[in-house]
JSON list of C-alpha atoms in Angstrom, two decimals:
[
{"chain": "A", "resi": 1, "resn": "MET", "atom": "CA", "xyz": [6.62, 11.83, -77.63]},
{"chain": "A", "resi": 2, "resn": "LEU", "atom": "CA", "xyz": [3.02, 11.56, -76.98]},
{"chain": "A", "resi": 3, "resn": "LEU", "atom": "CA", "xyz": [1.28, 13.38, -74.38]},
{"chain": "A", "resi": 4, "resn": "TYR", "atom": "CA", "xyz": [-2.54, 12.40, -73.42]},
{"chain": "A", "resi": 5, "resn": "LYS", "atom": "CA", "xyz": [-4.84, 14.96, -72.27]},
{"chain": "A", "resi": 6, "resn": "VAL", "atom": "CA", "xyz": [-6.61, 13.56, -69.20]},
{"chain": "A", "resi": 7, "resn": "PRO", "atom": "CA", "xyz": [-9.72, 15.18, -68.25]},
{"chain": "A", "resi": 8, "resn": "PRO", "atom": "CA", "xyz": [-9.45, 16.93, -64.75]},
{"chain": "A", "resi": 9, "resn": "ASP", "atom": "CA", "xyz": [-12.64, 15.19, -63.25]},
{"chain": "A", "resi": 10, "resn": "SER", "atom": "CA", "xyz": [-11.35, 11.81, -63.69]},
{"chain": "A", "resi": 11, "resn": "PHE", "atom": "CA", "xyz": [-8.91, 12.24, -60.55]},
{"chain": "A", "resi": 12, "resn": "GLU", "atom": "CA", "xyz": [-11.65, 13.50, -58.43]},
{"chain": "A", "resi": 13, "resn": "ASN", "atom": "CA", "xyz": [-13.87, 10.42, -59.05]},
{"chain": "A", "resi": 14, "resn": "GLU", "atom": "CA", "xyz": [-10.98, 8.30, -57.82]},
{"chain": "A", "resi": 15, "resn": "GLU", "atom": "CA", "xyz": [-10.55, 10.13, -54.89]},
{"chain": "A", "resi": 16, "resn": "GLU", "atom": "CA", "xyz": [-14.35, 9.78, -53.89]},
{"chain": "A", "resi": 17, "resn": "ASP", "atom": "CA", "xyz": [-14.24, 5.97, -54.69]},
{"chain": "A", "resi": 18, "resn": "GLN", "atom": "CA", "xyz": [-11.42, 5.59, -52.33]},
{"chain": "A", "resi": 19, "resn": "ALA", "atom": "CA", "xyz": [-13.19, 7.62, -49.40]},
{"chain": "A", "resi": 20, "resn": "GLU", "atom": "CA", "xyz": [-16.44, 5.47, -49.66]},
{"chain": "A", "resi": 21, "resn": "ASN", "atom": "CA", "xyz": [-14.12, 2.35, -49.57]},
{"chain": "A", "resi": 22, "resn": "ASN", "atom": "CA", "xyz": [-12.53, 3.43, -46.53]},
{"chain": "A", "resi": 23, "resn": "GLU", "atom": "CA", "xyz": [-15.79, 4.30, -45.13]},
{"chain": "A", "resi": 24, "resn": "LEU", "atom": "CA", "xyz": [-17.02, 0.65, -45.62]},
{"chain": "A", "resi": 25, "resn": "GLU", "atom": "CA", "xyz": [-14.11, -0.91, -44.10]},
{"chain": "A", "resi": 26, "resn": "GLU", "atom": "CA", "xyz": [-13.86, 0.73, -40.58]},
{"chain": "A", "resi": 27, "resn": "PRO", "atom": "CA", "xyz": [-13.94, -1.50, -37.50]},
{"chain": "A", "resi": 28, "resn": "ILE", "atom": "CA", "xyz": [-17.06, -2.44, -36.23]},
{"chain": "A", "resi": 29, "resn": "MET", "atom": "CA", "xyz": [-17.33, -0.87, -32.73]},
{"chain": "A", "resi": 30, "resn": "PRO", "atom": "CA", "xyz": [-18.55, -2.71, -29.64]},
{"chain": "A", "resi": 31, "resn": "LYS", "atom": "CA", "xyz": [-22.32, -1.74, -28.29]},
{"chain": "A", "resi": 32, "resn": "GLN", "atom": "CA", "xyz": [-23.56, -0.93, -25.02]},
{"chain": "A", "resi": 33, "resn": "ILE", "atom": "CA", "xyz": [-26.70, -2.27, -23.55]},
{"chain": "A", "resi": 34, "resn": "PHE", "atom": "CA", "xyz": [-28.58, -0.71, -21.08]},
{"chain": "A", "resi": 35, "resn": "GLU", "atom": "CA", "xyz": [-31.79, -2.86, -20.53]},
{"chain": "A", "resi": 36, "resn": "ILE", "atom": "CA", "xyz": [-31.41, -6.47, -19.28]},
{"chain": "A", "resi": 37, "resn": "LYS", "atom": "CA", "xyz": [-34.51, -7.58, -21.03]},
{"chain": "A", "resi": 38, "resn": "GLN", "atom": "CA", "xyz": [-32.53, -7.02, -24.06]},
{"chain": "A", "resi": 39, "resn": "PHE", "atom": "CA", "xyz": [-29.27, -8.55, -23.08]},
{"chain": "A", "resi": 40, "resn": "LEU", "atom": "CA", "xyz": [-30.92, -11.75, -22.11]},
{"chain": "A", "resi": 41, "resn": "CYS", "atom": "CA", "xyz": [-32.66, -11.91, -25.81]},
{"chain": "A", "resi": 42, "resn": "LEU", "atom": "CA", "xyz": [-28.94, -11.33, -27.43]},
{"chain": "A", "resi": 43, "resn": "ALA", "atom": "CA", "xyz": [-27.79, -14.25, -25.24]},
{"chain": "A", "resi": 44, "resn": "ARG", "atom": "CA", "xyz": [-30.35, -16.55, -26.71]},
{"chain": "A", "resi": 45, "resn": "ARG", "atom": "CA", "xyz": [-29.93, -16.03, -30.43]},
{"chain": "A", "resi": 46, "resn": "LYS", "atom": "CA", "xyz": [-28.19, -18.29, -32.43]},
{"chain": "A", "resi": 47, "resn": "ASP", "atom": "CA", "xyz": [-25.24, -16.51, -32.94]},
{"chain": "A", "resi": 48, "resn": "ALA", "atom": "CA", "xyz": [-24.13, -15.70, -29.77]},
{"chain": "A", "resi": 49, "resn": "ARG", "atom": "CA", "xyz": [-21.17, -17.78, -29.05]},
{"chain": "A", "resi": 50, "resn": "ALA", "atom": "CA", "xyz": [-19.81, -16.55, -25.23]},
{"chain": "A", "resi": 51, "resn": "VAL", "atom": "CA", "xyz": [-20.34, -14.49, -22.42]},
{"chain": "A", "resi": 52, "resn": "ILE", "atom": "CA", "xyz": [-17.43, -13.02, -20.48]},
{"chain": "A", "resi": 53, "resn": "ILE", "atom": "CA", "xyz": [-18.23, -11.72, -17.05]},
{"chain": "A", "resi": 54, "resn": "LYS", "atom": "CA", "xyz": [-15.93, -9.38, -15.25]},
{"chain": "A", "resi": 55, "resn": "LYS", "atom": "CA", "xyz": [-16.39, -8.63, -11.85]},
{"chain": "A", "resi": 56, "resn": "ASN", "atom": "CA", "xyz": [-15.27, -5.44, -9.97]},
{"chain": "A", "resi": 57, "resn": "LYS", "atom": "CA", "xyz": [-15.74, -3.80, -6.58]},
{"chain": "A", "resi": 58, "resn": "PHE", "atom": "CA", "xyz": [-18.44, -1.30, -7.88]},
{"chain": "A", "resi": 59, "resn": "ASN", "atom": "CA", "xyz": [-19.99, -3.11, -10.87]},
{"chain": "A", "resi": 60, "resn": "THR", "atom": "CA", "xyz": [-20.30, -6.47, -13.09]},
{"chain": "A", "resi": 61, "resn": "LYS", "atom": "CA", "xyz": [-19.76, -6.54, -16.71]},
{"chain": "A", "resi": 62, "resn": "PHE", "atom": "CA", "xyz": [-21.49, -8.64, -19.30]},
{"chain": "A", "resi": 63, "resn": "LYS", "atom": "CA", "xyz": [-20.00, -9.13, -22.46]},
{"chain": "A", "resi": 64, "resn": "ILE", "atom": "CA", "xyz": [-21.91, -11.19, -25.17]},
{"chain": "A", "resi": 65, "resn": "ARG", "atom": "CA", "xyz": [-19.69, -11.94, -28.57]},
{"chain": "A", "resi": 66, "resn": "THR", "atom": "CA", "xyz": [-22.02, -12.73, -31.27]},
{"chain": "A", "resi": 67, "resn": "SER", "atom": "CA", "xyz": [-20.96, -12.88, -34.84]},
{"chain": "A", "resi": 68, "resn": "LYS", "atom": "CA", "xyz": [-21.10, -9.16, -35.63]},
{"chain": "A", "resi": 69, "resn": "TYR", "atom": "CA", "xyz": [-20.84, -7.05, -32.30]},
{"chain": "A", "resi": 70, "resn": "LEU", "atom": "CA", "xyz": [-19.62, -7.40, -28.89]},
{"chain": "A", "resi": 71, "resn": "TYR", "atom": "CA", "xyz": [-22.56, -6.27, -26.47]},
{"chain": "A", "resi": 72, "resn": "THR", "atom": "CA", "xyz": [-21.44, -4.82, -22.89]},
{"chain": "A", "resi": 73, "resn": "LEU", "atom": "CA", "xyz": [-24.28, -4.69, -20.07]},
{"chain": "A", "resi": 74, "resn": "VAL", "atom": "CA", "xyz": [-22.80, -2.93, -16.88]},
{"chain": "A", "resi": 75, "resn": "VAL", "atom": "CA", "xyz": [-24.84, -3.93, -13.98]},
{"chain": "A", "resi": 76, "resn": "GLU", "atom": "CA", "xyz": [-24.61, -2.37, -10.24]},
{"chain": "A", "resi": 77, "resn": "GLY", "atom": "CA", "xyz": [-25.22, -4.62, -7.21]},
{"chain": "A", "resi": 78, "resn": "ASP", "atom": "CA", "xyz": [-24.12, -8.25, -6.86]},
{"chain": "A", "resi": 79, "resn": "ASP", "atom": "CA", "xyz": [-27.65, -9.46, -6.06]},
{"chain": "A", "resi": 80, "resn": "ARG", "atom": "CA", "xyz": [-28.81, -8.56, -9.79]},
{"chain": "A", "resi": 81, "resn": "ALA", "atom": "CA", "xyz": [-25.50, -9.63, -11.35]},
{"chain": "A", "resi": 82, "resn": "GLU", "atom": "CA", "xyz": [-26.34, -13.09, -9.91]},
{"chain": "A", "resi": 83, "resn": "LYS", "atom": "CA", "xyz": [-30.03, -13.25, -10.84]},
{"chain": "A", "resi": 84, "resn": "ILE", "atom": "CA", "xyz": [-28.51, -12.27, -14.74]},
{"chain": "A", "resi": 85, "resn": "CYS", "atom": "CA", "xyz": [-26.13, -15.15, -14.37]},
{"chain": "A", "resi": 86, "resn": "HIS", "atom": "CA", "xyz": [-28.84, -17.79, -13.66]},
{"chain": "A", "resi": 87, "resn": "SER", "atom": "CA", "xyz": [-30.94, -16.46, -16.76]},
{"chain": "A", "resi": 88, "resn": "LEU", "atom": "CA", "xyz": [-28.30, -17.16, -18.84]},
{"chain": "A", "resi": 89, "resn": "PRO", "atom": "CA", "xyz": [-29.13, -20.03, -21.36]},
{"chain": "A", "resi": 90, "resn": "PRO", "atom": "CA", "xyz": [-27.37, -23.41, -20.54]},
{"chain": "A", "resi": 91, "resn": "GLY", "atom": "CA", "xyz": [-25.57, -23.96, -23.76]},
{"chain": "A", "resi": 92, "resn": "LEU", "atom": "CA", "xyz": [-23.88, -20.58, -23.94]},
{"chain": "A", "resi": 93, "resn": "VAL", "atom": "CA", "xyz": [-20.05, -20.83, -22.97]},
{"chain": "A", "resi": 94, "resn": "VAL", "atom": "CA", "xyz": [-19.59, -18.36, -19.91]},
{"chain": "A", "resi": 95, "resn": "LYS", "atom": "CA", "xyz": [-16.12, -17.23, -18.88]},
{"chain": "A", "resi": 96, "resn": "ASN", "atom": "CA", "xyz": [-15.52, -15.41, -15.24]},
{"chain": "A", "resi": 97, "resn": "VAL", "atom": "CA", "xyz": [-12.46, -13.25, -15.51]},
{"chain": "A", "resi": 98, "resn": "LYS", "atom": "CA", "xyz": [-11.41, -11.16, -12.23]},
{"chain": "A", "resi": 99, "resn": "ALA", "atom": "CA", "xyz": [-10.44, -7.65, -12.11]},
{"chain": "A", "resi": 100, "resn": "PRO", "atom": "CA", "xyz": [-6.91, -6.80, -11.59]},
{"chain": "A", "resi": 101, "resn": "LYS", "atom": "CA", "xyz": [-5.88, -5.74, -8.11]}
]
Protein backbone atom coordinates (compact mmCIF):
# COMPACT_ATOMS: atom_id res chain seq x y z
CA MET A 1 0.00 0.00 0.00
CA LEU A 2 1.39 3.38 -1.06
CA LEU A 3 0.86 6.50 1.00
CA TYR A 4 1.44 9.92 -0.43
CA LYS A 5 2.36 12.93 1.56
CA VAL A 6 0.29 15.97 0.69
CA PRO A 7 1.56 19.31 1.85
CA PRO A 8 -1.00 21.01 4.12
CA ASP A 9 -0.90 24.24 2.07
CA SER A 10 -2.49 22.63 -1.00
CA PHE A 11 -5.95 22.33 0.61
CA GLU A 12 -5.95 25.95 1.72
CA ASN A 13 -5.09 27.16 -1.77
CA GLU A 14 -8.00 25.21 -3.28
CA GLU A 15 -10.45 26.80 -0.85
CA GLU A 16 -9.13 30.27 -1.65
CA ASP A 17 -9.43 29.62 -5.38
CA GLN A 18 -13.03 28.45 -4.97
CA ALA A 19 -13.86 31.52 -2.87
CA GLU A 20 -12.47 33.80 -5.60
CA ASN A 21 -14.52 32.02 -8.27
CA ASN A 22 -17.71 32.35 -6.21
CA GLU A 23 -17.18 36.10 -5.86
CA LEU A 24 -16.97 36.48 -9.62
CA GLU A 25 -20.20 34.54 -10.25
CA GLU A 26 -22.45 36.55 -7.92
CA PRO A 27 -25.59 37.86 -9.62
CA ILE A 28 -25.59 41.49 -10.69
CA MET A 29 -28.09 43.52 -8.71
CA PRO A 30 -30.27 46.30 -10.18
CA LYS A 31 -29.24 49.89 -9.61
CA GLN A 32 -31.36 52.86 -8.56
CA ILE A 33 -30.79 56.26 -10.13
CA PHE A 34 -31.80 59.48 -8.40
CA GLU A 35 -31.04 62.01 -11.18
CA ILE A 36 -33.43 62.43 -14.12
CA LYS A 37 -30.64 63.69 -16.37
CA GLN A 38 -28.55 60.57 -15.76
CA PHE A 39 -31.59 58.37 -16.45
CA LEU A 40 -32.22 60.03 -19.81
CA CYS A 41 -28.55 59.60 -20.77
CA LEU A 42 -28.86 55.88 -20.00
CA ALA A 43 -32.00 55.69 -22.15
CA ARG A 44 -30.03 57.07 -25.12
CA ARG A 45 -27.30 54.42 -24.87
CA LYS A 46 -27.07 51.81 -27.62
CA ASP A 47 -27.39 48.85 -25.24
CA ALA A 48 -30.68 50.12 -23.71
CA ARG A 49 -33.35 47.67 -24.84
CA ALA A 50 -36.63 48.63 -23.17
CA VAL A 51 -38.29 50.92 -20.64
CA ILE A 52 -40.92 49.61 -18.24
CA ILE A 53 -43.20 52.24 -16.67
CA LYS A 54 -45.08 51.30 -13.48
CA LYS A 55 -47.62 53.77 -12.13
CA ASN A 56 -48.83 53.67 -8.53
CA LYS A 57 -50.99 56.05 -6.50
CA PHE A 58 -48.00 57.82 -5.02
CA ASN A 59 -45.18 57.51 -7.57
CA THR A 60 -44.10 56.33 -11.01
CA LYS A 61 -41.21 53.94 -11.57
CA PHE A 62 -39.17 53.93 -14.76
CA LYS A 63 -37.03 50.84 -15.35
CA ILE A 64 -34.45 50.67 -18.15
CA ARG A 65 -33.07 47.30 -19.19
CA THR A 66 -29.52 47.51 -20.53
CA SER A 67 -27.13 44.72 -21.39
CA LYS A 68 -25.58 44.64 -17.92
CA TYR A 69 -27.96 46.25 -15.41
CA LEU A 70 -31.57 47.13 -14.74
CA TYR A 71 -31.70 50.80 -13.77
CA THR A 72 -34.65 52.24 -11.82
CA LEU A 73 -35.82 55.83 -11.38
CA VAL A 74 -38.65 56.63 -8.96
CA VAL A 75 -40.52 59.91 -9.57
CA GLU A 76 -43.27 61.48 -7.48
CA GLY A 77 -45.83 63.59 -9.29
CA ASP A 78 -47.70 62.89 -12.51
CA ASP A 79 -46.47 66.00 -14.34
CA ARG A 80 -42.80 65.05 -13.89
CA ALA A 81 -43.53 61.50 -15.04
CA GLU A 82 -45.28 62.75 -18.18
CA LYS A 83 -42.31 64.98 -19.04
CA ILE A 84 -39.95 62.02 -18.71
CA CYS A 85 -42.22 59.86 -20.90
CA HIS A 86 -42.14 62.50 -23.65
CA SER A 87 -38.37 62.89 -23.47
CA LEU A 88 -37.59 59.15 -23.93
CA PRO A 89 -35.95 58.27 -27.27
CA PRO A 90 -38.45 57.23 -29.96
CA GLY A 91 -36.64 53.99 -30.92
CA LEU A 92 -36.87 52.54 -27.39
CA VAL A 93 -39.53 49.92 -26.57
CA VAL A 94 -41.90 51.27 -23.89
CA LYS A 95 -44.03 48.93 -21.78
CA ASN A 96 -46.70 50.37 -19.47
CA VAL A 97 -47.58 48.23 -16.47
CA LYS A 98 -50.52 48.97 -14.21
CA ALA A 99 -50.06 48.55 -10.48
CA PRO A 100 -52.02 45.69 -8.89
CA LYS A 101 -54.97 46.73 -6.76
